[in-house]
mmCIF file of C-alpha atoms (C1' of nucleotides) in Angstrom:
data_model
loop_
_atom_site.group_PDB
_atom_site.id
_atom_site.type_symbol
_atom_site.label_atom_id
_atom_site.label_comp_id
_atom_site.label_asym_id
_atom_site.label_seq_id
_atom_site.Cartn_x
_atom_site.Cartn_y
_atom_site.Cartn_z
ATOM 1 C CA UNK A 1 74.534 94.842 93.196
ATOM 2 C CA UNK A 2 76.305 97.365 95.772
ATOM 3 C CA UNK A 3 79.795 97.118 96.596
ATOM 4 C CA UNK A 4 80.825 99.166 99.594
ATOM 5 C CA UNK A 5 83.967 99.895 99.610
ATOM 6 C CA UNK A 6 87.141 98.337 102.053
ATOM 7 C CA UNK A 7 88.025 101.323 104.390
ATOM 8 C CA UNK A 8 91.275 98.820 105.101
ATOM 9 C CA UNK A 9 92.284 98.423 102.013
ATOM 10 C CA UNK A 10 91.870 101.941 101.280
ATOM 11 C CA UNK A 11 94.664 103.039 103.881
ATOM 12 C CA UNK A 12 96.648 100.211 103.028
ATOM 13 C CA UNK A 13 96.922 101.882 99.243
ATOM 14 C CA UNK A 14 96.748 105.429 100.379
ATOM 15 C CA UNK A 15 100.652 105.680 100.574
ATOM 16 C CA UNK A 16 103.057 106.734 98.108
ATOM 17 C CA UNK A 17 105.912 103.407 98.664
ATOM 18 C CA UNK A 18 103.050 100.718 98.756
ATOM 19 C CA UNK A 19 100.909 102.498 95.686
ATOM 20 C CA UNK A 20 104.692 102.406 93.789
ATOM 21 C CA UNK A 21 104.946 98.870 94.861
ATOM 22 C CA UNK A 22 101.890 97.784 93.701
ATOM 23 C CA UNK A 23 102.164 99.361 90.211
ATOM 24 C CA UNK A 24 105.920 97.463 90.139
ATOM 25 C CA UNK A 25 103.822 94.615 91.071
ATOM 26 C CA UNK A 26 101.571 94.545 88.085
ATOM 27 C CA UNK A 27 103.806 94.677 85.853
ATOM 28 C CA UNK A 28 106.062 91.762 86.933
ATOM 29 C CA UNK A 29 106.135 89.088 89.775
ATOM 30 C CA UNK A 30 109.185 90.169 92.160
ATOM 31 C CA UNK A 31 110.902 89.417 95.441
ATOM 32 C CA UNK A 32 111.985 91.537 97.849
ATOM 33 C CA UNK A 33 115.675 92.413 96.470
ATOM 34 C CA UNK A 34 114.069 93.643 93.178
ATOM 35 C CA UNK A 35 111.888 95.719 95.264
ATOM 36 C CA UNK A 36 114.810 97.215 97.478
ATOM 37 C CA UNK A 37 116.694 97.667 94.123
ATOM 38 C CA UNK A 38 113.382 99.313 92.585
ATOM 39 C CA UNK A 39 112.655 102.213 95.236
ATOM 40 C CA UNK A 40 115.400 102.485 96.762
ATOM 41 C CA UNK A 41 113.877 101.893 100.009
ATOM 42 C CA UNK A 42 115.372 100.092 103.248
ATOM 43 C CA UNK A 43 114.980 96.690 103.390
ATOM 44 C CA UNK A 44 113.253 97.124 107.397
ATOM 45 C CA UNK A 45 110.971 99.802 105.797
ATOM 46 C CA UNK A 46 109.838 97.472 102.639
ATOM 47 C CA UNK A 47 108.984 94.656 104.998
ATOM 48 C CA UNK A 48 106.910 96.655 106.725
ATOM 49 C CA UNK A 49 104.846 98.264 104.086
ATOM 50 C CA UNK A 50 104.533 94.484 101.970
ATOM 51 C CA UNK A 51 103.348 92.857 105.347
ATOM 52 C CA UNK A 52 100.403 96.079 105.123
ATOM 53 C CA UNK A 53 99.760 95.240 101.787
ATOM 54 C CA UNK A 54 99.741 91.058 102.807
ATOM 55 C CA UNK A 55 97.595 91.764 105.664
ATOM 56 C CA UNK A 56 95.236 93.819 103.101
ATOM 57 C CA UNK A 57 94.847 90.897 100.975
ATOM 58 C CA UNK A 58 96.751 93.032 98.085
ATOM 59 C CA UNK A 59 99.135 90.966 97.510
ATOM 60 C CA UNK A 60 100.117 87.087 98.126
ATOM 61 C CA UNK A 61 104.037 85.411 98.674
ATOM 62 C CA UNK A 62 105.595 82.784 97.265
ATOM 63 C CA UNK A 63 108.635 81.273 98.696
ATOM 64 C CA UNK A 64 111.314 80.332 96.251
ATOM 65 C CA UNK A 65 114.246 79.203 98.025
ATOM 66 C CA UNK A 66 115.765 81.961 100.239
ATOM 67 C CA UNK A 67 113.816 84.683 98.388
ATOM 68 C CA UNK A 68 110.150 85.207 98.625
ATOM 69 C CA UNK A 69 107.954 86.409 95.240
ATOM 70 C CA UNK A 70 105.201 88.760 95.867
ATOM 71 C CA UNK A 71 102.441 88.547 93.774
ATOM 72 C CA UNK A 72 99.926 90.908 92.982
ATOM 73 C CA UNK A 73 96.140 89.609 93.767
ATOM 74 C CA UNK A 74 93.552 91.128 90.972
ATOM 75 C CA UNK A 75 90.714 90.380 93.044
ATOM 76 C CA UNK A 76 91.319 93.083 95.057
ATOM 77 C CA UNK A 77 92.520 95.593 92.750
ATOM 78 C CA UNK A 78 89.480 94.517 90.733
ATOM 79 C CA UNK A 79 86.752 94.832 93.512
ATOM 80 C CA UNK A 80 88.440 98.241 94.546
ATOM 81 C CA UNK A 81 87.337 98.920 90.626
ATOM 82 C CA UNK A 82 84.107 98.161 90.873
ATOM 83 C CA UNK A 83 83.356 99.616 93.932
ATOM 84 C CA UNK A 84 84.294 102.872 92.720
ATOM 85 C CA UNK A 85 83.287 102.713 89.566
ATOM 86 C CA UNK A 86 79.539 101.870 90.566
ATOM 87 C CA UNK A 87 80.023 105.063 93.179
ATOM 88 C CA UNK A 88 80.723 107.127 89.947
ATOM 89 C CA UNK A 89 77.539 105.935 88.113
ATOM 90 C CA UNK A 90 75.754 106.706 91.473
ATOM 91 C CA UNK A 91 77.078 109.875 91.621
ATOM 92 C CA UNK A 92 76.513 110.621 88.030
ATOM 93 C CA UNK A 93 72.944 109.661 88.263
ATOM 94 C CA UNK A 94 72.417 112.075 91.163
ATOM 95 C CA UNK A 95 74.149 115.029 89.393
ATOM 96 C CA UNK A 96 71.824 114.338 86.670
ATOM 97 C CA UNK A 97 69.105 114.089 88.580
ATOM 98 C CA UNK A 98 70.115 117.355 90.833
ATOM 99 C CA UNK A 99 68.747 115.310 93.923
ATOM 100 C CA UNK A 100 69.617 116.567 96.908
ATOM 101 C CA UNK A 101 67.620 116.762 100.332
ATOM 102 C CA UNK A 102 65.794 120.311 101.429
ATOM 103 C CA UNK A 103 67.724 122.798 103.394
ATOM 104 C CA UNK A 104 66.305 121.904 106.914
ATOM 105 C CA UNK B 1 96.076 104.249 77.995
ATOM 106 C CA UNK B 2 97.972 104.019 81.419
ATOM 107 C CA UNK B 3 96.105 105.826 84.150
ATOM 108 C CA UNK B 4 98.338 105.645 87.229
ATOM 109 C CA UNK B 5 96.342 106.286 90.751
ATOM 110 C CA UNK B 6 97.130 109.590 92.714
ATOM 111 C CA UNK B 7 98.071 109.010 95.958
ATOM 112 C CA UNK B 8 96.664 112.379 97.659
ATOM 113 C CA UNK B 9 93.186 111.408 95.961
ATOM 114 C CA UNK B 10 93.356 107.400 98.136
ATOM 115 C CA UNK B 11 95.091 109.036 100.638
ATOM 116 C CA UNK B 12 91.421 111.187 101.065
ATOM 117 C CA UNK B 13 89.716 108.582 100.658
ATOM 118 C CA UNK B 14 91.188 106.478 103.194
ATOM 119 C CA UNK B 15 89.591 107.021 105.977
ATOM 120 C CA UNK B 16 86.253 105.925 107.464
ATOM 121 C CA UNK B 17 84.661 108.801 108.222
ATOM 122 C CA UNK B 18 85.254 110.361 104.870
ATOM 123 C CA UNK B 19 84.566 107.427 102.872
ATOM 124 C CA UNK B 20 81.176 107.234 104.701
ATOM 125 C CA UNK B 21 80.569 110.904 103.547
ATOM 126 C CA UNK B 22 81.273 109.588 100.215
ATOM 127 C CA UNK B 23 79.095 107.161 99.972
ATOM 128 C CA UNK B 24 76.531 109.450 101.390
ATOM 129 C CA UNK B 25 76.936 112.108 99.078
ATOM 130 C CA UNK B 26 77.112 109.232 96.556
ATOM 131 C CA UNK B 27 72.715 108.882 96.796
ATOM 132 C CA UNK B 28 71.890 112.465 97.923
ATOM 133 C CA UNK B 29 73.531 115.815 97.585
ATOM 134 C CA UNK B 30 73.817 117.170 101.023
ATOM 135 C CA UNK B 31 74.777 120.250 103.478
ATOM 136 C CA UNK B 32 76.759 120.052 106.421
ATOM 137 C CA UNK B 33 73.947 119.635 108.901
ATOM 138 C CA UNK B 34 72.456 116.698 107.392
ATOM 139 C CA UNK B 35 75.798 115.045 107.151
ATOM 140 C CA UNK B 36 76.252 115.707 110.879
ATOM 141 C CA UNK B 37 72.868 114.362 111.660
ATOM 142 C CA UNK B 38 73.832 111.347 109.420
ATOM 143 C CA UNK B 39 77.158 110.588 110.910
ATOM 144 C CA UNK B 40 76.669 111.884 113.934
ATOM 145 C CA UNK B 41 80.251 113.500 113.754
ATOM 146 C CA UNK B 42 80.985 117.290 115.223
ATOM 147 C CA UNK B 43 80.460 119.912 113.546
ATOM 148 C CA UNK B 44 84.360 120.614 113.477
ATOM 149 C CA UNK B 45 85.070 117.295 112.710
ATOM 150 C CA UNK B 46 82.867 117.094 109.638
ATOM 151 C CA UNK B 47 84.358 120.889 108.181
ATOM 152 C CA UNK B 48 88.087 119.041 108.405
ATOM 153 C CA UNK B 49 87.127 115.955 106.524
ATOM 154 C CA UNK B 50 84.921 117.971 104.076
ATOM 155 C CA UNK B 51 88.220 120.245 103.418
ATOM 156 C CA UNK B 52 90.204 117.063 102.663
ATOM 157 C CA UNK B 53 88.233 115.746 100.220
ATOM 158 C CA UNK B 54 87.283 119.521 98.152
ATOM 159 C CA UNK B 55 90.990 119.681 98.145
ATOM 160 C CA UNK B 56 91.445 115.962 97.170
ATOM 161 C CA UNK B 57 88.959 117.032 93.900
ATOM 162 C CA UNK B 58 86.743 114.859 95.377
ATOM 163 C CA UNK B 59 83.646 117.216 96.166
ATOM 164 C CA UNK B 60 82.400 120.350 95.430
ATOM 165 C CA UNK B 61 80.529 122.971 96.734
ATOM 166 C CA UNK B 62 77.737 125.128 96.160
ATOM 167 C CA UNK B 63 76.297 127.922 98.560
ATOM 168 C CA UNK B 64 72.254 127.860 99.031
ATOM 169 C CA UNK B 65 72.006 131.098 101.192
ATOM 170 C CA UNK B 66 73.372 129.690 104.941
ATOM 171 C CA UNK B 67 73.679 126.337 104.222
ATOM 172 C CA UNK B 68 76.782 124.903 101.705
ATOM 173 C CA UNK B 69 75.556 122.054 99.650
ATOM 174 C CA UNK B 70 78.256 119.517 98.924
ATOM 175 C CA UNK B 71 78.132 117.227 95.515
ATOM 176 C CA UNK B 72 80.408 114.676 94.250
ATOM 177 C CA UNK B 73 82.639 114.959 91.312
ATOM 178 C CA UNK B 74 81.967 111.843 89.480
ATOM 179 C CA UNK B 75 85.337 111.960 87.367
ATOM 180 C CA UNK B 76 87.345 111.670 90.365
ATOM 181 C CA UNK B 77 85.462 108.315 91.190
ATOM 182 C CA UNK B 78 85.554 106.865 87.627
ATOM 183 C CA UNK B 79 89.322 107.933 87.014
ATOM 184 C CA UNK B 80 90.578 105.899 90.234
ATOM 185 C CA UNK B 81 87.892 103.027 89.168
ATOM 186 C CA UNK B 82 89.662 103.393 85.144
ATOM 187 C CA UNK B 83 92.919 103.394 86.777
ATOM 188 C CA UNK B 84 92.395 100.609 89.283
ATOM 189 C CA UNK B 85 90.692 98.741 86.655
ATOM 190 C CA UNK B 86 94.144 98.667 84.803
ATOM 191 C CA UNK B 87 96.348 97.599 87.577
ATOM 192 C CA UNK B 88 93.809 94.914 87.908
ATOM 193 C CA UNK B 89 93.885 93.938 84.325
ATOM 194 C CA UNK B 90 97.417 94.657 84.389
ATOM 195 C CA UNK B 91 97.675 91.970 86.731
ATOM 196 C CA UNK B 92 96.034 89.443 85.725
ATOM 197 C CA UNK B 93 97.907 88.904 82.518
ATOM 198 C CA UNK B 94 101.159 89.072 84.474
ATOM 199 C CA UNK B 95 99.584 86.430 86.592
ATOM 200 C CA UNK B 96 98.382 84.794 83.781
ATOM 201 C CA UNK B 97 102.083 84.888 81.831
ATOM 202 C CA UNK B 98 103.637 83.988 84.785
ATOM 203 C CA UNK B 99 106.195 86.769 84.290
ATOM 204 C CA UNK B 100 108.700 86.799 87.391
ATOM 205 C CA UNK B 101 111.938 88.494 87.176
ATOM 206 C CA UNK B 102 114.553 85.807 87.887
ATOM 207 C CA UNK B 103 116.088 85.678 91.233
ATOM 208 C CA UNK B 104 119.429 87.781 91.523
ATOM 209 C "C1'" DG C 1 71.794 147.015 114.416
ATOM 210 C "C1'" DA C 2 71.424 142.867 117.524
ATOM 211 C "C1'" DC C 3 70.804 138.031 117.346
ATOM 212 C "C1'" DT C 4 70.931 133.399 115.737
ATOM 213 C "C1'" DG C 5 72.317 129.638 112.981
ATOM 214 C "C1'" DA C 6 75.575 127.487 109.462
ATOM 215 C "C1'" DC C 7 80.026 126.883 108.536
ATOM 216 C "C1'" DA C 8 85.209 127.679 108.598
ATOM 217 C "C1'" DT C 9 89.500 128.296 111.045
ATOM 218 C "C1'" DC C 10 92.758 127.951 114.819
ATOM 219 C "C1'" DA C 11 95.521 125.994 118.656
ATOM 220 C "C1'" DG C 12 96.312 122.108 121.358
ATOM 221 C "C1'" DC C 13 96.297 117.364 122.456
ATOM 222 C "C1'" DA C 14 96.828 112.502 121.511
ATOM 223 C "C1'" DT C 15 97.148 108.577 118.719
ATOM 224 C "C1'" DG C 16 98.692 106.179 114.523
ATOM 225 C "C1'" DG C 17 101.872 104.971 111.577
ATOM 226 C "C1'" DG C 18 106.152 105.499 108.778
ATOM 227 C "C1'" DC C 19 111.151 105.207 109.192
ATOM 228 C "C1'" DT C 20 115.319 103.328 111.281
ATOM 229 C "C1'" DG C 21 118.997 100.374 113.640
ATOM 230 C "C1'" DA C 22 119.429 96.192 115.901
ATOM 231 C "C1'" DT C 23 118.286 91.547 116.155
ATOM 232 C "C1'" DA C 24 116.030 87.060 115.088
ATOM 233 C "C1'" DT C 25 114.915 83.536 111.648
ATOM 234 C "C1'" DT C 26 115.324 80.776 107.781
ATOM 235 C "C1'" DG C 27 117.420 78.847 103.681
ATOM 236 C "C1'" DT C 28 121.725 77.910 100.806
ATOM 237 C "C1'" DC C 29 126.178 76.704 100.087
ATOM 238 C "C1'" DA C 30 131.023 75.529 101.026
ATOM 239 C "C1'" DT D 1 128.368 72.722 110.718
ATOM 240 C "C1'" DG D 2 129.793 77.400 109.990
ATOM 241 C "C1'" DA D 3 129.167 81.401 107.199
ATOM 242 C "C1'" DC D 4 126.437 84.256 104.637
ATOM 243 C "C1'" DA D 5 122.418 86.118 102.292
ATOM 244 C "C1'" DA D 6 117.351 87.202 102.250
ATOM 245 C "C1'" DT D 7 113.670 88.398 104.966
ATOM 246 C "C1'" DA D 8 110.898 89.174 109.177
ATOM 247 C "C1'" DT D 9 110.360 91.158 113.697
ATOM 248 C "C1'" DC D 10 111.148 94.410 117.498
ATOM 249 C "C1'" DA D 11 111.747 98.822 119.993
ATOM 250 C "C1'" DG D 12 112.032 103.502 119.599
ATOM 251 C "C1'" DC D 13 111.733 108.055 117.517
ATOM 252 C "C1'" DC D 14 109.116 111.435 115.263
ATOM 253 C "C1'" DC D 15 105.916 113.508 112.345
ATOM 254 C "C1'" DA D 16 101.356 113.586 110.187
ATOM 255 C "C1'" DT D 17 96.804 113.688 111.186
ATOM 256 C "C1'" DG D 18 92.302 113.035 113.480
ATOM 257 C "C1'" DC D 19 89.553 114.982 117.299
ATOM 258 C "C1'" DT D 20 88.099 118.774 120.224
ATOM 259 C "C1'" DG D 21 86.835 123.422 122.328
ATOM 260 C "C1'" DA D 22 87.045 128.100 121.347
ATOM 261 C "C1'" DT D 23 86.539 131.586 118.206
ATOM 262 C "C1'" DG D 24 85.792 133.983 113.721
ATOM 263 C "C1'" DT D 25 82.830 134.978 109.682
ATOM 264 C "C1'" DC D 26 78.969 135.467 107.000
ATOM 265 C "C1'" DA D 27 73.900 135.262 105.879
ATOM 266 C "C1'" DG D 28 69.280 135.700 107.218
ATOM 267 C "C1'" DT D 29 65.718 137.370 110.659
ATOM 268 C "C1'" DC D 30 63.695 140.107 114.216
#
DNA sequence: GACTGACATCAGCATGGGCTGATATTGTCA
DNA sequence: TGACAATATCAGCCCATGCTGATGTCAGTC
């Protein structure tokens, strides 16, 4: 079975501050103050990049009284794996192989 | 064994264009012009987003008189599918746990 | 050597997106 | 209800980057 890969989601991990916030994520379930406290980033700028990574489908909330908990979501993290990793084997296979299309 | 992602290697692969070379290059090694015929990109266009991604470790080259025959590096694939593949593991056993930090 | 074709590089333009300060919204507590 | 704390949203600035036309470079062919 052939996973393509999300161009989205991609872009919406291809940055420095959301890739950090993701790998806090994993680690720990967290709301935005631990986040601020984490990176040291401005509260305006780390809504912006967790409503990327919402919007992605990397992450999830959770409200818990005035705070809100974000979550990580494996699925995504997990599809992102696969999708590379049978790219890889593909381009193993074709190394092996030396396939590659005639000089025209 | 924590892998953590590089962010100039997602960063290269986040974009549509290049990932499409990716996955082209994935099935076939190619040179430039078949690329362009596949894409349908400009010639210009293509050379950029070929010299992000040798850069980003993500291709490679290899001269055939005129033409320049571009191959994937399969380790650069498998190492962001590894490292994903931790996050996502990662993850799901913080899911799992349930392990929040408490609110402040 | 002149020419052509494959590819890279350069300069310029335009859009996207990251960062910020200001402001709105929502929940908690006194 | 009034005050405050946590978070989201908005408008604006600015820089990174994708796209393009023009040009440079190198290899093969006549």
């Amino acid at each position: 079975m052939l996973m393509s890969v999300d161009t989205d989601l991609m872009r919406a991990l291809g940055d420095p501050l959301r890739l950090r916030i993701v790998t806090l994520l994993a680690r720990e379930t967290l709301c935005t103050t631990h986040l601020i406290a984490e990176t040291g980033a401005r509260q305006t700028n780390l809504s912006n990049h967790l409503r990327v990574l919402r919007e992605a489908g990397v992450v999830e909330t959770e409200p818990c009284g005035r705070f809100t908990y974000y979550r990580l979501r494996p699925e995504a993290l997990a599809g992102l794996a696969e999708g590379f990793g049978e790219l890889a084997e593909l381009a193993r296979a074709t190394r092996a192989d030396d396939r590659k299309r005639a000089c025209p």
